[in-house]
mmCIF file of N, CA, C and O in Angstrom:
data_model
loop_
_atom_site.group_PDB
_atom_site.id
_atom_site.type_symbol
_atom_site.label_atom_id
_atom_site.label_comp_id
_atom_site.label_asym_id
_atom_site.label_seq_id
_atom_site.Cartn_x
_atom_site.Cartn_y
_atom_site.Cartn_z
ATOM 1 N N UNK A 1 -1.943 -58.335 -6.661
ATOM 2 C CA UNK A 1 -3.362 -58.191 -6.425
ATOM 3 C C UNK A 1 -3.631 -57.734 -4.990
ATOM 4 O O UNK A 1 -4.585 -57.023 -4.743
ATOM 5 N N UNK A 2 -2.784 -58.136 -4.048
ATOM 6 C CA UNK A 2 -2.993 -57.766 -2.647
ATOM 7 C C UNK A 2 -2.973 -56.255 -2.467
ATOM 8 O O UNK A 2 -3.783 -55.713 -1.706
ATOM 9 N N UNK A 3 -2.085 -55.554 -3.165
ATOM 10 C CA UNK A 3 -2.032 -54.092 -3.051
ATOM 11 C C UNK A 3 -3.335 -53.453 -3.501
ATOM 12 O O UNK A 3 -3.794 -52.485 -2.905
ATOM 13 N N UNK A 4 -3.926 -53.986 -4.544
ATOM 14 C CA UNK A 4 -5.198 -53.453 -5.044
ATOM 15 C C UNK A 4 -6.298 -53.710 -4.015
ATOM 16 O O UNK A 4 -7.080 -52.815 -3.690
ATOM 17 N N UNK A 5 -6.363 -54.927 -3.497
ATOM 18 C CA UNK A 5 -7.399 -55.272 -2.517
ATOM 19 C C UNK A 5 -7.255 -54.427 -1.258
ATOM 20 O O UNK A 5 -8.249 -54.004 -0.676
ATOM 21 N N UNK A 6 -6.044 -54.155 -0.836
ATOM 22 C CA UNK A 6 -5.826 -53.358 0.379
ATOM 23 C C UNK A 6 -6.351 -51.935 0.245
ATOM 24 O O UNK A 6 -6.598 -51.269 1.250
ATOM 25 N N UNK A 7 -6.535 -51.465 -0.961
ATOM 26 C CA UNK A 7 -7.069 -50.122 -1.193
ATOM 27 C C UNK A 7 -8.536 -50.031 -0.792
ATOM 28 O O UNK A 7 -9.022 -48.978 -0.405
ATOM 29 N N UNK A 8 -9.256 -51.148 -0.850
ATOM 30 C CA UNK A 8 -10.704 -51.173 -0.625
ATOM 31 C C UNK A 8 -11.060 -51.636 0.785
ATOM 32 O O UNK A 8 -10.298 -52.352 1.424
ATOM 33 N N UNK A 9 -12.253 -51.247 1.239
ATOM 34 C CA UNK A 9 -12.765 -51.705 2.526
ATOM 35 C C UNK A 9 -13.324 -53.118 2.413
ATOM 36 O O UNK A 9 -13.305 -53.886 3.367
ATOM 37 N N UNK A 10 -13.878 -53.450 1.257
ATOM 38 C CA UNK A 10 -14.464 -54.763 1.012
ATOM 39 C C UNK A 10 -14.394 -55.052 -0.482
ATOM 40 O O UNK A 10 -14.152 -54.160 -1.287
ATOM 41 N N UNK A 11 -14.595 -56.313 -0.837
ATOM 42 C CA UNK A 11 -14.590 -56.715 -2.238
ATOM 43 C C UNK A 11 -15.936 -57.365 -2.539
ATOM 44 O O UNK A 11 -16.387 -58.250 -1.823
ATOM 45 N N UNK A 12 -16.566 -56.915 -3.600
ATOM 46 C CA UNK A 12 -17.876 -57.408 -4.018
ATOM 47 C C UNK A 12 -17.703 -58.562 -4.994
ATOM 48 O O UNK A 12 -16.914 -58.479 -5.936
ATOM 49 N N UNK A 13 -18.424 -59.632 -4.756
ATOM 50 C CA UNK A 13 -18.392 -60.789 -5.634
ATOM 51 C C UNK A 13 -19.807 -61.063 -6.135
ATOM 52 O O UNK A 13 -20.717 -61.262 -5.341
ATOM 53 N N UNK A 14 -19.973 -61.057 -7.445
ATOM 54 C CA UNK A 14 -21.287 -61.310 -8.029
ATOM 55 C C UNK A 14 -21.346 -62.729 -8.574
ATOM 56 O O UNK A 14 -20.317 -63.388 -8.743
ATOM 57 N N UNK A 15 -22.549 -63.230 -8.871
ATOM 58 C CA UNK A 15 -22.682 -64.586 -9.421
ATOM 59 C C UNK A 15 -21.857 -64.753 -10.701
ATOM 60 O O UNK A 15 -21.728 -63.824 -11.508
ATOM 61 N N UNK A 16 -21.287 -65.935 -10.863
ATOM 62 C CA UNK A 16 -20.420 -66.193 -12.019
ATOM 63 C C UNK A 16 -21.107 -65.946 -13.355
ATOM 64 O O UNK A 16 -20.460 -65.572 -14.327
ATOM 65 N N UNK A 17 -22.413 -66.155 -13.414
ATOM 66 C CA UNK A 17 -23.135 -65.916 -14.671
ATOM 67 C C UNK A 17 -22.965 -64.488 -15.170
ATOM 68 O O UNK A 17 -23.000 -64.232 -16.370
ATOM 69 N N UNK A 18 -22.774 -63.559 -14.255
ATOM 70 C CA UNK A 18 -22.626 -62.165 -14.656
ATOM 71 C C UNK A 18 -21.269 -61.874 -15.290
ATOM 72 O O UNK A 18 -21.064 -60.815 -15.865
ATOM 73 N N UNK A 19 -20.344 -62.813 -15.166
ATOM 74 C CA UNK A 19 -19.027 -62.664 -15.783
ATOM 75 C C UNK A 19 -18.923 -63.432 -17.104
ATOM 76 O O UNK A 19 -17.840 -63.534 -17.681
ATOM 77 N N UNK A 20 -20.041 -63.979 -17.587
ATOM 78 C CA UNK A 20 -20.008 -64.819 -18.792
ATOM 79 C C UNK A 20 -19.484 -64.054 -20.013
ATOM 80 O O UNK A 20 -18.874 -64.653 -20.899
ATOM 81 N N UNK A 21 -19.693 -62.747 -20.047
ATOM 82 C CA UNK A 21 -19.178 -61.965 -21.178
ATOM 83 C C UNK A 21 -17.653 -62.047 -21.257
ATOM 84 O O UNK A 21 -17.066 -61.911 -22.330
ATOM 85 N N UNK A 22 -16.988 -62.294 -20.123
ATOM 86 C CA UNK A 22 -15.529 -62.433 -20.123
ATOM 87 C C UNK A 22 -15.092 -63.748 -20.760
ATOM 88 O O UNK A 22 -14.002 -63.831 -21.333
ATOM 89 N N UNK A 23 -15.945 -64.755 -20.673
ATOM 90 C CA UNK A 23 -15.678 -66.010 -21.387
ATOM 91 C C UNK A 23 -15.842 -65.805 -22.884
ATOM 92 O O UNK A 23 -15.004 -66.238 -23.678
ATOM 93 N N UNK A 24 -16.918 -65.121 -23.257
ATOM 94 C CA UNK A 24 -17.203 -64.885 -24.677
ATOM 95 C C UNK A 24 -16.144 -64.019 -25.339
ATOM 96 O O UNK A 24 -15.835 -64.196 -26.510
ATOM 97 N N UNK A 25 -15.580 -63.079 -24.583
ATOM 98 C CA UNK A 25 -14.564 -62.187 -25.152
ATOM 99 C C UNK A 25 -13.178 -62.824 -25.177
ATOM 100 O O UNK A 25 -12.250 -62.256 -25.738
ATOM 101 N N UNK A 26 -13.046 -64.009 -24.544
ATOM 102 C CA UNK A 26 -11.754 -64.702 -24.553
ATOM 103 C C UNK A 26 -10.849 -64.331 -23.399
ATOM 104 O O UNK A 26 -9.695 -64.758 -23.360
ATOM 105 N N UNK A 27 -11.339 -63.523 -22.455
ATOM 106 C CA UNK A 27 -10.520 -63.167 -21.302
ATOM 107 C C UNK A 27 -10.222 -64.383 -20.431
ATOM 108 O O UNK A 27 -9.213 -64.417 -19.727
ATOM 109 N N UNK A 28 -11.127 -65.373 -20.446
ATOM 110 C CA UNK A 28 -10.921 -66.639 -19.757
ATOM 111 C C UNK A 28 -11.072 -67.756 -20.771
ATOM 112 O O UNK A 28 -11.936 -67.704 -21.640
ATOM 113 N N UNK A 29 -10.246 -68.784 -20.637
ATOM 114 C CA UNK A 29 -10.299 -69.898 -21.565
ATOM 115 C C UNK A 29 -11.413 -70.882 -21.270
ATOM 116 O O UNK A 29 -11.846 -71.615 -22.156
ATOM 117 N N UNK A 30 -11.863 -70.910 -20.012
ATOM 118 C CA UNK A 30 -12.910 -71.852 -19.635
ATOM 119 C C UNK A 30 -13.643 -71.348 -18.399
ATOM 120 O O UNK A 30 -13.164 -70.456 -17.686
ATOM 121 N N UNK A 31 -14.790 -71.950 -18.144
ATOM 122 C CA UNK A 31 -15.569 -71.614 -16.953
ATOM 123 C C UNK A 31 -14.763 -71.955 -15.697
ATOM 124 O O UNK A 31 -14.790 -71.210 -14.711
ATOM 125 N N UNK A 32 -14.023 -73.065 -15.753
ATOM 126 C CA UNK A 32 -13.211 -73.487 -14.613
ATOM 127 C C UNK A 32 -12.121 -72.468 -14.300
ATOM 128 O O UNK A 32 -11.826 -72.184 -13.139
ATOM 129 N N UNK A 33 -11.498 -71.915 -15.335
ATOM 130 C CA UNK A 33 -10.464 -70.896 -15.142
ATOM 131 C C UNK A 33 -11.065 -69.656 -14.473
ATOM 132 O O UNK A 33 -10.466 -69.074 -13.557
ATOM 133 N N UNK A 34 -12.245 -69.266 -14.909
ATOM 134 C CA UNK A 34 -12.918 -68.112 -14.322
ATOM 135 C C UNK A 34 -13.241 -68.375 -12.848
ATOM 136 O O UNK A 34 -13.014 -67.514 -11.997
ATOM 137 N N UNK A 35 -13.732 -69.573 -12.542
ATOM 138 C CA UNK A 35 -14.018 -69.933 -11.150
ATOM 139 C C UNK A 35 -12.754 -69.872 -10.293
ATOM 140 O O UNK A 35 -12.791 -69.394 -9.153
ATOM 141 N N UNK A 36 -11.648 -70.356 -10.830
ATOM 142 C CA UNK A 36 -10.386 -70.356 -10.090
ATOM 143 C C UNK A 36 -9.921 -68.929 -9.788
ATOM 144 O O UNK A 36 -9.445 -68.635 -8.692
ATOM 145 N N UNK A 37 -10.077 -68.030 -10.754
ATOM 146 C CA UNK A 37 -9.693 -66.631 -10.534
ATOM 147 C C UNK A 37 -10.563 -66.010 -9.440
ATOM 148 O O UNK A 37 -10.056 -65.325 -8.544
ATOM 149 N N UNK A 38 -11.859 -66.268 -9.480
ATOM 150 C CA UNK A 38 -12.763 -65.733 -8.458
ATOM 151 C C UNK A 38 -12.404 -66.306 -7.087
ATOM 152 O O UNK A 38 -12.354 -65.585 -6.091
ATOM 153 N N UNK A 39 -12.111 -67.618 -7.029
ATOM 154 C CA UNK A 39 -11.689 -68.216 -5.752
ATOM 155 C C UNK A 39 -10.413 -67.570 -5.231
ATOM 156 O O UNK A 39 -10.270 -67.316 -4.033
ATOM 157 N N UNK A 40 -9.488 -67.281 -6.126
ATOM 158 C CA UNK A 40 -8.230 -66.644 -5.744
ATOM 159 C C UNK A 40 -8.478 -65.235 -5.204
ATOM 160 O O UNK A 40 -7.861 -64.815 -4.213
ATOM 161 N N UNK A 41 -9.375 -64.500 -5.840
ATOM 162 C CA UNK A 41 -9.717 -63.160 -5.367
ATOM 163 C C UNK A 41 -10.329 -63.235 -3.972
ATOM 164 O O UNK A 41 -9.966 -62.459 -3.076
ATOM 165 N N UNK A 42 -11.236 -64.190 -3.762
ATOM 166 C CA UNK A 42 -11.871 -64.345 -2.448
ATOM 167 C C UNK A 42 -10.822 -64.702 -1.396
ATOM 168 O O UNK A 42 -10.794 -64.121 -0.312
ATOM 169 N N UNK A 43 -9.936 -65.645 -1.703
ATOM 170 C CA UNK A 43 -8.905 -66.057 -0.744
ATOM 171 C C UNK A 43 -7.967 -64.901 -0.419
ATOM 172 O O UNK A 43 -7.653 -64.652 0.749
ATOM 173 N N UNK A 44 -7.529 -64.182 -1.437
ATOM 174 C CA UNK A 44 -6.625 -63.053 -1.220
ATOM 175 C C UNK A 44 -7.303 -61.966 -0.393
ATOM 176 O O UNK A 44 -6.686 -61.365 0.485
ATOM 177 N N UNK A 45 -8.583 -61.741 -0.657
ATOM 178 C CA UNK A 45 -9.346 -60.750 0.108
ATOM 179 C C UNK A 45 -9.414 -61.153 1.575
ATOM 180 O O UNK A 45 -9.149 -60.340 2.468
ATOM 181 N N UNK A 46 -9.768 -62.410 1.828
ATOM 182 C CA UNK A 46 -9.854 -62.886 3.207
ATOM 183 C C UNK A 46 -8.494 -62.860 3.897
ATOM 184 O O UNK A 46 -8.385 -62.473 5.058
ATOM 185 N N UNK A 47 -7.442 -63.260 3.176
ATOM 186 C CA UNK A 47 -6.084 -63.239 3.741
ATOM 187 C C UNK A 47 -5.639 -61.821 4.087
ATOM 188 O O UNK A 47 -4.812 -61.624 4.974
ATOM 189 N N UNK A 48 -6.199 -60.836 3.379
ATOM 190 C CA UNK A 48 -5.861 -59.430 3.626
ATOM 191 C C UNK A 48 -6.690 -58.837 4.762
ATOM 192 O O UNK A 48 -6.550 -57.662 5.087
ATOM 193 N N UNK A 49 -7.582 -59.651 5.330
ATOM 194 C CA UNK A 49 -8.423 -59.174 6.419
ATOM 195 C C UNK A 49 -9.581 -58.306 5.960
ATOM 196 O O UNK A 49 -10.190 -57.594 6.749
ATOM 197 N N UNK A 50 -9.879 -58.376 4.688
ATOM 198 C CA UNK A 50 -10.985 -57.598 4.133
ATOM 199 C C UNK A 50 -12.242 -58.460 4.061
ATOM 200 O O UNK A 50 -12.187 -59.678 4.159
ATOM 201 N N UNK A 51 -13.364 -57.826 3.860
ATOM 202 C CA UNK A 51 -14.650 -58.499 3.802
ATOM 203 C C UNK A 51 -15.001 -58.814 2.351
ATOM 204 O O UNK A 51 -14.825 -57.985 1.460
ATOM 205 N N UNK A 52 -15.504 -60.022 2.118
ATOM 206 C CA UNK A 52 -16.038 -60.409 0.812
ATOM 207 C C UNK A 52 -17.556 -60.321 0.910
ATOM 208 O O UNK A 52 -18.161 -60.888 1.814
ATOM 209 N N UNK A 53 -18.167 -59.568 -0.011
ATOM 210 C CA UNK A 53 -19.615 -59.386 -0.016
ATOM 211 C C UNK A 53 -20.183 -60.023 -1.280
ATOM 212 O O UNK A 53 -19.775 -59.669 -2.389
ATOM 213 N N UNK A 54 -21.092 -60.971 -1.106
ATOM 214 C CA UNK A 54 -21.770 -61.598 -2.245
ATOM 215 C C UNK A 54 -22.979 -60.742 -2.598
ATOM 216 O O UNK A 54 -23.809 -60.446 -1.743
ATOM 217 N N UNK A 55 -23.051 -60.308 -3.843
ATOM 218 C CA UNK A 55 -24.146 -59.452 -4.288
ATOM 219 C C UNK A 55 -24.768 -60.018 -5.558
ATOM 220 O O UNK A 55 -24.256 -60.962 -6.147
ATOM 221 N N UNK A 56 -25.848 -59.417 -5.967
ATOM 222 C CA UNK A 56 -26.489 -59.758 -7.226
ATOM 223 C C UNK A 56 -26.504 -58.535 -8.114
ATOM 224 O O UNK A 56 -26.088 -57.452 -7.726
ATOM 225 N N UNK A 57 -26.982 -58.688 -9.296
ATOM 226 C CA UNK A 57 -27.035 -57.588 -10.250
ATOM 227 C C UNK A 57 -28.486 -57.131 -10.393
ATOM 228 O O UNK A 57 -29.035 -57.086 -11.484
ATOM 229 N N UNK A 58 -29.102 -56.814 -9.265
ATOM 230 C CA UNK A 58 -30.512 -56.453 -9.240
ATOM 231 C C UNK A 58 -30.648 -54.940 -9.418
ATOM 232 O O UNK A 58 -30.014 -54.168 -8.713
ATOM 233 N N UNK A 59 -31.496 -54.537 -10.364
ATOM 234 C CA UNK A 59 -31.679 -53.113 -10.631
ATOM 235 C C UNK A 59 -33.074 -52.618 -10.290
ATOM 236 O O UNK A 59 -33.286 -51.431 -10.156
ATOM 237 N N UNK A 60 -34.025 -53.506 -10.200
ATOM 238 C CA UNK A 60 -35.374 -53.090 -9.834
ATOM 239 C C UNK A 60 -36.100 -54.236 -9.143
ATOM 240 O O UNK A 60 -35.818 -55.401 -9.392
ATOM 241 N N UNK A 61 -37.016 -53.854 -8.249
ATOM 242 C CA UNK A 61 -37.779 -54.833 -7.491
ATOM 243 C C UNK A 61 -38.931 -55.388 -8.320
ATOM 244 O O UNK A 61 -39.149 -56.589 -8.375
ATOM 245 N N UNK A 62 -39.648 -54.514 -8.975
ATOM 246 C CA UNK A 62 -40.796 -54.916 -9.781
ATOM 247 C C UNK A 62 -40.509 -54.650 -11.255
ATOM 248 O O UNK A 62 -39.876 -53.649 -11.598
ATOM 249 N N UNK A 63 -40.990 -55.527 -12.150
ATOM 250 C CA UNK A 63 -40.710 -55.356 -13.583
ATOM 251 C C UNK A 63 -41.106 -53.981 -14.128
ATOM 252 O O UNK A 63 -40.409 -53.410 -14.962
ATOM 253 N N UNK A 64 -42.213 -53.429 -13.622
ATOM 254 C CA UNK A 64 -42.646 -52.127 -14.139
ATOM 255 C C UNK A 64 -41.718 -50.988 -13.714
ATOM 256 O O UNK A 64 -41.759 -49.892 -14.275
ATOM 257 N N UNK A 65 -40.839 -51.239 -12.733
ATOM 258 C CA UNK A 65 -39.879 -50.216 -12.300
ATOM 259 C C UNK A 65 -38.687 -50.100 -13.240
ATOM 260 O O UNK A 65 -37.864 -49.192 -13.101
ATOM 261 N N UNK A 66 -38.575 -51.007 -14.185
ATOM 262 C CA UNK A 66 -37.441 -51.004 -15.114
ATOM 263 C C UNK A 66 -37.327 -49.681 -15.864
ATOM 264 O O UNK A 66 -36.227 -49.222 -16.152
ATOM 265 N N UNK A 67 -38.430 -49.045 -16.142
ATOM 266 C CA UNK A 67 -38.427 -47.781 -16.889
ATOM 267 C C UNK A 67 -37.598 -46.712 -16.184
ATOM 268 O O UNK A 67 -36.893 -45.944 -16.822
ATOM 269 N N UNK A 68 -37.638 -46.692 -14.858
ATOM 270 C CA UNK A 68 -36.879 -45.673 -14.114
ATOM 271 C C UNK A 68 -35.378 -45.859 -14.287
ATOM 272 O O UNK A 68 -34.640 -44.896 -14.468
ATOM 273 N N UNK A 69 -34.915 -47.087 -14.248
ATOM 274 C CA UNK A 69 -33.485 -47.339 -14.447
ATOM 275 C C UNK A 69 -33.083 -46.994 -15.880
ATOM 276 O O UNK A 69 -32.016 -46.441 -16.116
ATOM 277 N N UNK A 70 -33.933 -47.326 -16.829
ATOM 278 C CA UNK A 70 -33.640 -47.007 -18.223
ATOM 279 C C UNK A 70 -33.471 -45.501 -18.416
ATOM 280 O O UNK A 70 -32.592 -45.048 -19.147
ATOM 281 N N UNK A 71 -34.290 -44.723 -17.760
ATOM 282 C CA UNK A 71 -34.183 -43.265 -17.855
ATOM 283 C C UNK A 71 -32.846 -42.800 -17.292
ATOM 284 O O UNK A 71 -32.137 -41.997 -17.905
ATOM 285 N N UNK A 72 -32.477 -43.313 -16.128
ATOM 286 C CA UNK A 72 -31.234 -42.897 -15.474
ATOM 287 C C UNK A 72 -30.016 -43.325 -16.290
ATOM 288 O O UNK A 72 -29.098 -42.530 -16.535
ATOM 289 N N UNK A 73 -29.997 -44.568 -16.753
ATOM 290 C CA UNK A 73 -28.852 -45.089 -17.486
ATOM 291 C C UNK A 73 -28.681 -44.382 -18.834
ATOM 292 O O UNK A 73 -27.562 -44.119 -19.277
ATOM 293 N N UNK A 74 -29.779 -44.022 -19.471
ATOM 294 C CA UNK A 74 -29.705 -43.459 -20.818
ATOM 295 C C UNK A 74 -29.735 -41.941 -20.890
ATOM 296 O O UNK A 74 -29.736 -41.382 -21.987
ATOM 297 N N UNK A 75 -29.706 -41.282 -19.734
ATOM 298 C CA UNK A 75 -29.720 -39.822 -19.773
ATOM 299 C C UNK A 75 -28.375 -39.300 -20.279
ATOM 300 O O UNK A 75 -27.332 -39.907 -20.057
ATOM 301 N N UNK A 76 -28.409 -38.213 -20.965
ATOM 302 C CA UNK A 76 -27.182 -37.591 -21.473
ATOM 303 C C UNK A 76 -26.718 -36.555 -20.460
ATOM 304 O O UNK A 76 -27.366 -35.556 -20.228
ATOM 305 N N UNK A 77 -25.582 -36.866 -19.833
ATOM 306 C CA UNK A 77 -25.052 -35.973 -18.788
ATOM 307 C C UNK A 77 -23.907 -35.182 -19.332
ATOM 308 O O UNK A 77 -23.068 -35.627 -20.025
#
């Protein structure tokens, strides 16, 4: 994992709730296992001298702005 982390300038960490689909798909056996993996990623990142950035999954500031993201995400490129 260290080789992968060294490729990046920083590592983004989002709230655990955003990874819940990985629990549902069976990629993690429990919430605790998922937390441990995230902790390991954070520790490895810090040990590598890289920055850990906590972010959210925010796509729009105001509810009425949601339409703009929907247009961008659903456009056929």
